[in-house]
mmCIF file of C-alpha atoms in Angstrom:
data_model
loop_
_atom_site.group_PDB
_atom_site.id
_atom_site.type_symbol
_atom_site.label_atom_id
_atom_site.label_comp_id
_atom_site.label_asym_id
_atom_site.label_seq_id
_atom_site.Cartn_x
_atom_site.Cartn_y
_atom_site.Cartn_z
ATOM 1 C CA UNK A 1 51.808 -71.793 -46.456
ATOM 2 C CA UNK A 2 49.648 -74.361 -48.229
ATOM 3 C CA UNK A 3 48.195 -77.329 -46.021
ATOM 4 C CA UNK A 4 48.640 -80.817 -47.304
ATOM 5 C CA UNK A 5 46.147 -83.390 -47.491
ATOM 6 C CA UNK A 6 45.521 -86.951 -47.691
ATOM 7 C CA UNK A 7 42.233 -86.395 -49.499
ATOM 8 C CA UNK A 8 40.241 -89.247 -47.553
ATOM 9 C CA UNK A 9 37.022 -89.290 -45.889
ATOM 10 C CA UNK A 10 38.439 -90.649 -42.885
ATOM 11 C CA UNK A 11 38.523 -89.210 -39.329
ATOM 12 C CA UNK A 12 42.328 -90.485 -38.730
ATOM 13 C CA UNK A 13 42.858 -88.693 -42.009
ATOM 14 C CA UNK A 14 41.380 -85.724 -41.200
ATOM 15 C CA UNK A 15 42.902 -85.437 -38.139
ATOM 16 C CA UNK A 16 46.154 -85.974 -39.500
ATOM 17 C CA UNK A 17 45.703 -82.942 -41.975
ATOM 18 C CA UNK A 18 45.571 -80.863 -39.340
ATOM 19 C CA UNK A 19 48.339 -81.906 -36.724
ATOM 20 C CA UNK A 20 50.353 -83.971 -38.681
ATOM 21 C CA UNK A 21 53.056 -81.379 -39.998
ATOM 22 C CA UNK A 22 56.206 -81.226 -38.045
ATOM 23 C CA UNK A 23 56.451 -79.681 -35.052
ATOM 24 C CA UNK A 24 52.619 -79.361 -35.007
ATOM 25 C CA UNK A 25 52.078 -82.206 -32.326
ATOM 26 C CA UNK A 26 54.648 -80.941 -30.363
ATOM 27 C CA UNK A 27 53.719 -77.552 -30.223
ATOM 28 C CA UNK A 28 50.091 -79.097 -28.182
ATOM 29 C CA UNK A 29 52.372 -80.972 -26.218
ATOM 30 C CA UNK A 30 54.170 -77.854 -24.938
ATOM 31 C CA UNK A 31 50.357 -76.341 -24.227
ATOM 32 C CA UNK A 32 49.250 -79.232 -22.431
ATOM 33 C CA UNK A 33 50.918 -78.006 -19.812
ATOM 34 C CA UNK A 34 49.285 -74.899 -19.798
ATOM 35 C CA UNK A 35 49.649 -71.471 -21.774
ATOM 36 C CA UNK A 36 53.088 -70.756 -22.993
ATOM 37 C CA UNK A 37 54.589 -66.932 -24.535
ATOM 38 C CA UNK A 38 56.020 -66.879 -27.710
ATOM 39 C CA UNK A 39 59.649 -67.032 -25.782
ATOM 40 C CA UNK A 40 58.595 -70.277 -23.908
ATOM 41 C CA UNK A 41 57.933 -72.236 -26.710
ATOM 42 C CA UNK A 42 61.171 -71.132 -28.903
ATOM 43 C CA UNK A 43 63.182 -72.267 -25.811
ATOM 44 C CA UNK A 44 61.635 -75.810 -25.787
ATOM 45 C CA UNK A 45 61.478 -76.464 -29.433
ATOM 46 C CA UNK A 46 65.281 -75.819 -29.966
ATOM 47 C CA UNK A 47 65.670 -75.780 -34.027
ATOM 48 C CA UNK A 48 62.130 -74.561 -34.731
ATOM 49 C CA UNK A 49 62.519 -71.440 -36.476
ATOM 50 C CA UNK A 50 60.869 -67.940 -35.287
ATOM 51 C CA UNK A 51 59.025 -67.899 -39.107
ATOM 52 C CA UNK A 52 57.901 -71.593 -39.026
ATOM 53 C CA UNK A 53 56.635 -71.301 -35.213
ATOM 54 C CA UNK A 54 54.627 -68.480 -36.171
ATOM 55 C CA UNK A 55 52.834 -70.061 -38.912
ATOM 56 C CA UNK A 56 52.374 -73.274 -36.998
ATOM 57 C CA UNK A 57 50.398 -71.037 -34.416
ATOM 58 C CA UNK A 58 48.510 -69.340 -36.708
ATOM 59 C CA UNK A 59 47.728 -73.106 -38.066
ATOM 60 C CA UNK A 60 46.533 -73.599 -34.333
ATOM 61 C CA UNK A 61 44.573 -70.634 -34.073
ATOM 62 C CA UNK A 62 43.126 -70.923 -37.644
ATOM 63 C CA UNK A 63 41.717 -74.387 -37.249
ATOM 64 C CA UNK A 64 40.011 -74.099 -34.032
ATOM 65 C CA UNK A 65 43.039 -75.499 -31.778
ATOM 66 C CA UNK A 66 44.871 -72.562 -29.619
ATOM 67 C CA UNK A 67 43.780 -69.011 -29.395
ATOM 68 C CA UNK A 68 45.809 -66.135 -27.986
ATOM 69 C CA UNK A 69 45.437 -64.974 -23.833
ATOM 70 C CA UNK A 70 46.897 -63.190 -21.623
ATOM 71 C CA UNK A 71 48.388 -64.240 -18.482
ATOM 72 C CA UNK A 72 47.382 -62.897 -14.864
ATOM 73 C CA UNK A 73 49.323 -61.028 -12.882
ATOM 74 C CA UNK A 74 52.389 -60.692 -12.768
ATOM 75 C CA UNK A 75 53.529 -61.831 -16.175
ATOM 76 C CA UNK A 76 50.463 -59.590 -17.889
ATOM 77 C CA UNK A 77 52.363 -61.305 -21.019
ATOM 78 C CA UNK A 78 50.093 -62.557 -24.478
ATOM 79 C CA UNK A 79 50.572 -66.314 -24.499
ATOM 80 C CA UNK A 80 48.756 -69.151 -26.501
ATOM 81 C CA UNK A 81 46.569 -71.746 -24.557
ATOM 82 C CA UNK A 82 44.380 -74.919 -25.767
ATOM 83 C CA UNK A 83 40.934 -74.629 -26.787
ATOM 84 C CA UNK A 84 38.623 -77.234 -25.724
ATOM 85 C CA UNK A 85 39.706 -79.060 -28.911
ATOM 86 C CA UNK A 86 43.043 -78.997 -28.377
ATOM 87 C CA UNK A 87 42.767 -79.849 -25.086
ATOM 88 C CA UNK A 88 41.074 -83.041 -25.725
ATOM 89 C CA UNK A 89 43.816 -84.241 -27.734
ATOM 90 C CA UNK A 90 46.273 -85.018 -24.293
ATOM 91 C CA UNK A 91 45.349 -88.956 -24.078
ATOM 92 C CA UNK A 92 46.416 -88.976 -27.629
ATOM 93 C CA UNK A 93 49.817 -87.385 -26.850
ATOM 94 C CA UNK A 94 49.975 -89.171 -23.474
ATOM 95 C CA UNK A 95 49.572 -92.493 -25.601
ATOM 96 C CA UNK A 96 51.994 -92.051 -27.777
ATOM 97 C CA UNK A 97 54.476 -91.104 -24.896
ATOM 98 C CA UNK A 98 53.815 -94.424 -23.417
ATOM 99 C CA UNK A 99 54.314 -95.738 -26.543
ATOM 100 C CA UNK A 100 57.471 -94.050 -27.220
ATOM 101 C CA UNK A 101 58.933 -94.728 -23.784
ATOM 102 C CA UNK A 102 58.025 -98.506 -24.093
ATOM 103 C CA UNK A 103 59.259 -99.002 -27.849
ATOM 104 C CA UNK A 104 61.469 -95.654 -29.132
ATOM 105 C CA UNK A 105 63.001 -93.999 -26.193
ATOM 106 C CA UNK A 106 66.370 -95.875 -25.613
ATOM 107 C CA UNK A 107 69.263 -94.089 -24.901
ATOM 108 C CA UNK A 108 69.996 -90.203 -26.387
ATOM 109 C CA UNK A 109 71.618 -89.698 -29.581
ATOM 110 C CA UNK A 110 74.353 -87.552 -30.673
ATOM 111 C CA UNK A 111 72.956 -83.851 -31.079
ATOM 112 C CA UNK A 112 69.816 -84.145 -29.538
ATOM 113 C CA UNK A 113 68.264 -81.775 -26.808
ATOM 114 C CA UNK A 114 66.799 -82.910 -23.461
ATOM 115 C CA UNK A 115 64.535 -80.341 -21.703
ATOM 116 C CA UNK A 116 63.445 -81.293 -18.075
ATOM 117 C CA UNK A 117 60.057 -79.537 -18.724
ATOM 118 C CA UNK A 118 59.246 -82.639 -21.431
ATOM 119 C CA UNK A 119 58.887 -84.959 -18.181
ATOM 120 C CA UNK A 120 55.977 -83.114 -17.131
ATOM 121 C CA UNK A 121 54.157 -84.886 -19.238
ATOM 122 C CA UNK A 122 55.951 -88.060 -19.127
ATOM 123 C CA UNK A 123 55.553 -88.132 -15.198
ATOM 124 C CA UNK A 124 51.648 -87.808 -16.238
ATOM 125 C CA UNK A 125 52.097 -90.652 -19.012
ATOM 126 C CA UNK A 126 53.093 -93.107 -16.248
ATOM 127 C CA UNK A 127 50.582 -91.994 -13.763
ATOM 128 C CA UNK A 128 48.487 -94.825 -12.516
ATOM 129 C CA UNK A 129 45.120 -94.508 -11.699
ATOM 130 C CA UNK A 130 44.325 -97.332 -9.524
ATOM 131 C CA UNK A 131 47.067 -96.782 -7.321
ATOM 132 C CA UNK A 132 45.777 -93.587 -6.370
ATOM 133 C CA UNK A 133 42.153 -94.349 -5.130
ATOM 134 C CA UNK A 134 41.320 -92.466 -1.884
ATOM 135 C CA UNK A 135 44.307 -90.431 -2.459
ATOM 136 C CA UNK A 136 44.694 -86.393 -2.442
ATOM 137 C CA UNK A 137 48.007 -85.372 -2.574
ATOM 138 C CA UNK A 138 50.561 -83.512 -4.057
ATOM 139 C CA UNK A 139 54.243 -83.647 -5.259
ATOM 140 C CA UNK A 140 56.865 -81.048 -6.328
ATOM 141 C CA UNK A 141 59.289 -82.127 -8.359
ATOM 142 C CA UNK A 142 62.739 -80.456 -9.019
ATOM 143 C CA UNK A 143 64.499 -81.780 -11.744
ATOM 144 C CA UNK A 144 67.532 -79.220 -12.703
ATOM 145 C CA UNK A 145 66.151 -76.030 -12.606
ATOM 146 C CA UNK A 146 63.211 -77.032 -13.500
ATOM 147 C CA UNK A 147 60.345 -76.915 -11.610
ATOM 148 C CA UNK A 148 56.537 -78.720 -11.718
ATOM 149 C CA UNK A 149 54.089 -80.868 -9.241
ATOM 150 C CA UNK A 150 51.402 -82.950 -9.320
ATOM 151 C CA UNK A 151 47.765 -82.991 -7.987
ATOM 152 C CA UNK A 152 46.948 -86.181 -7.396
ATOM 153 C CA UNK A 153 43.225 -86.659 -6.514
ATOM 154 C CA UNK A 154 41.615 -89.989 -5.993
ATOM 155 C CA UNK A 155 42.300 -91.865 -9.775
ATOM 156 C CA UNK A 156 43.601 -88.624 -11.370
ATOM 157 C CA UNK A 157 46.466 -86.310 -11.828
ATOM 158 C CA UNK A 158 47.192 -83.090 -12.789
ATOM 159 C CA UNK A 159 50.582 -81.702 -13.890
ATOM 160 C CA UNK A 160 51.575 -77.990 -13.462
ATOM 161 C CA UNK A 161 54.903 -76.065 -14.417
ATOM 162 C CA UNK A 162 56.072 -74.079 -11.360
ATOM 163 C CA UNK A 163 56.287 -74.946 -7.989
ATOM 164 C CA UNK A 164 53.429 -76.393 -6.005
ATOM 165 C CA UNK A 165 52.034 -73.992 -2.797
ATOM 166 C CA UNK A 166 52.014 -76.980 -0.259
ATOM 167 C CA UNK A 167 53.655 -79.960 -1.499
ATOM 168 C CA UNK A 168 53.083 -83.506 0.591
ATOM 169 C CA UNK A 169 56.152 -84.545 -0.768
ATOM 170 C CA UNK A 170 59.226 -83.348 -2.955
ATOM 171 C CA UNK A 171 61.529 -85.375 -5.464
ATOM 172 C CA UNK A 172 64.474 -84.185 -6.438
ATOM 173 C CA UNK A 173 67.161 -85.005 -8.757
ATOM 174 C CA UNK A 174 69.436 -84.015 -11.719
ATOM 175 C CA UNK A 175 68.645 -83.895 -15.906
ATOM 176 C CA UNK A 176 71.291 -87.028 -15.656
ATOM 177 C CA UNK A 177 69.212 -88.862 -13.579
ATOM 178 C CA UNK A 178 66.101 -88.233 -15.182
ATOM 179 C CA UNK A 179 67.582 -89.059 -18.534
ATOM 180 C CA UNK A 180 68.715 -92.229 -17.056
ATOM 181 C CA UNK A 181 65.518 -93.209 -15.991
ATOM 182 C CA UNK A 182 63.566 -92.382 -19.081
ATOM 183 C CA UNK A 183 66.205 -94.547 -20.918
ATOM 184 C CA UNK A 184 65.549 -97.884 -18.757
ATOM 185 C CA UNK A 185 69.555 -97.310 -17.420
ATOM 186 C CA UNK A 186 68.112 -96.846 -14.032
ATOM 187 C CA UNK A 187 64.900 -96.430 -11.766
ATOM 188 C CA UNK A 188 63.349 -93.968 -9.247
ATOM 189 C CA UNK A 189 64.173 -96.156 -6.197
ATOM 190 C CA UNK A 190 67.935 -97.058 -7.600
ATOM 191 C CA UNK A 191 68.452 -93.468 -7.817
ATOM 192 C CA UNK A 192 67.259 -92.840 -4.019
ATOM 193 C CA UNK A 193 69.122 -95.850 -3.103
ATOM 194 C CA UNK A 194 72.476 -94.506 -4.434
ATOM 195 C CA UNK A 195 71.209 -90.769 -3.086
ATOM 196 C CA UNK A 196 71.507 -89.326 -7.025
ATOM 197 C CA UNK A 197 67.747 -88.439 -6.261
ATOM 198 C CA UNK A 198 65.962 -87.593 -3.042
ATOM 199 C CA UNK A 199 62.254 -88.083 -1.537
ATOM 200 C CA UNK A 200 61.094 -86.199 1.271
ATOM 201 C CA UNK A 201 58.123 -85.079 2.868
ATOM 202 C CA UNK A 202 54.510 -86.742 4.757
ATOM 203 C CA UNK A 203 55.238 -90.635 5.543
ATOM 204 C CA UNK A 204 52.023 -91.656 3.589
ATOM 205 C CA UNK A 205 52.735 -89.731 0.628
ATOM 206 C CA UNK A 206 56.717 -91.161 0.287
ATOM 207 C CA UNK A 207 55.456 -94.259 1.023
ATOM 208 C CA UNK A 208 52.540 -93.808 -1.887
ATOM 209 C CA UNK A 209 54.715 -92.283 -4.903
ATOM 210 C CA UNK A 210 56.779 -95.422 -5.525
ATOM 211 C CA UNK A 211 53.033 -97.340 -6.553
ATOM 212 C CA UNK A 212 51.892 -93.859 -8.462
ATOM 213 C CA UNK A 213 54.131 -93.256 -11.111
ATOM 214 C CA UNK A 214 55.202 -96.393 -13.340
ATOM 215 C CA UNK A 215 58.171 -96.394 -16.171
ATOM 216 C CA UNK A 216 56.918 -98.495 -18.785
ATOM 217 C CA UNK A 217 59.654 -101.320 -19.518
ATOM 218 C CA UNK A 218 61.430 -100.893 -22.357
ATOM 219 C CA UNK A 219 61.340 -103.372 -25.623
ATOM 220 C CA UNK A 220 62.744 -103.822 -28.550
ATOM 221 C CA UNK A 221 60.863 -103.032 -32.216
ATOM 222 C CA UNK A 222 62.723 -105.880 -33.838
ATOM 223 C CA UNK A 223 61.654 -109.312 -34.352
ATOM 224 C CA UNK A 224 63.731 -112.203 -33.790
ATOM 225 C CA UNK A 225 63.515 -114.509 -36.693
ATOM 226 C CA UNK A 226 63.050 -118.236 -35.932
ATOM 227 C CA UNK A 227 65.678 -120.389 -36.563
ATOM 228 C CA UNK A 228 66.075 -123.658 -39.188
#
């Protein structure tokens, strides 16, 4: 498959030639949250095509970005992970899901797939650092069927897929809820209010999640024209 170019001298361009085809950007997203099998990444990029996601790792691979391991025990499976390259491209991502939860988000649209594994990172987009100064603690999170936590450790956080060993504190609540959230339709302490999600676990850590973990507001793209 032949890579496109912009032909410029310029690092945004450069970058762009390699991560700027489709489905290239979200592939890292998927490994940002550690290394995935083949199977793990067909099931949360719905409508990418066995063929195309094969060439779009070998892209990876070829230019320096993933390279093939193999999980521990048990799974012994081959699985692609980050390099240190690709790895240092998660404030990018995490910037433009800020951006896209402030400005492109709104509500779902007819025929598109939701995956409760995507708010990993999203939790991680809205993580904020001061409010977590002094702080070591961590939260599972069970949204669906799906299962990740968080390390939270004095101004940073971690996300993981799979359940946490010792969680402070667990949140719980359905893909509805979550989807309602990310759309501005609702908030985390609405939905504990009503009892559509749950929060349980160490006083100090309930009482610390509501200040840890922001939604950006959502806004509009448009601009209103002045009148007369």
């Amino acid at each position: 498959m032949e890579q496109r170019t912009y032909n410029q001298y310029c690092a945004t361009a450069r970058t762009l030639d390699i991560i700027g085809e489709r489905w290239t950007l979200l592939l890292i997203r998927e490994l940002l949250t550690g290394p995935k099998r083949f199977g793990d990444l067909q099931a949360s990029l719905r409508g990418l095509g066995t063929g195309l996601l094969a060439a779009r790792l070998k892209h990876l691979e070829r230019e320096g970005l993933a390279h093939k391991v193999t999980l521990p025990p048990p799974a012994r499976a081959a699985a692609y992970a980050l390099t240190e390259a690709g790895e240092e491209l998660g404030p990018a991502v995490l910037a433009l899901a800020r951006w896209g939860m402030t400005w492109a988000l709104g509500e779902p649209r007819e025929g598109e797939t939701f995956h409760p594994g995507w708010a990993v990172l999203g939790m991680e987009a809205c993580f904020v650092p001061d409010a977590s100064a002094g702080l070591h603690l961590v939260y599972e999170f069970r949204v669906g069927d799906e299962v990740f936590h968080a390390l939270v450790d004095d101004g940073e956080v971690r996300m993981v897929h799979g359940p946490a060993q010792r969680p402070d504190a667990s949140i719980a609540m359905s893909e509805d809820v979550l989807i309602a959230m990310a759309s501005g339709r609702s908030s985390l302490g609405t939905a504990i209010e009503d009892g559509s999600a749950s929060l349980s676990g160490d006083a100090e850590a309930v009482r610390a999640f509501r200040g840890l973990f922001r939604l950006p507001v959502p806004k509009t793209r448009k601009v209103e024209q002045a009148s007369g």
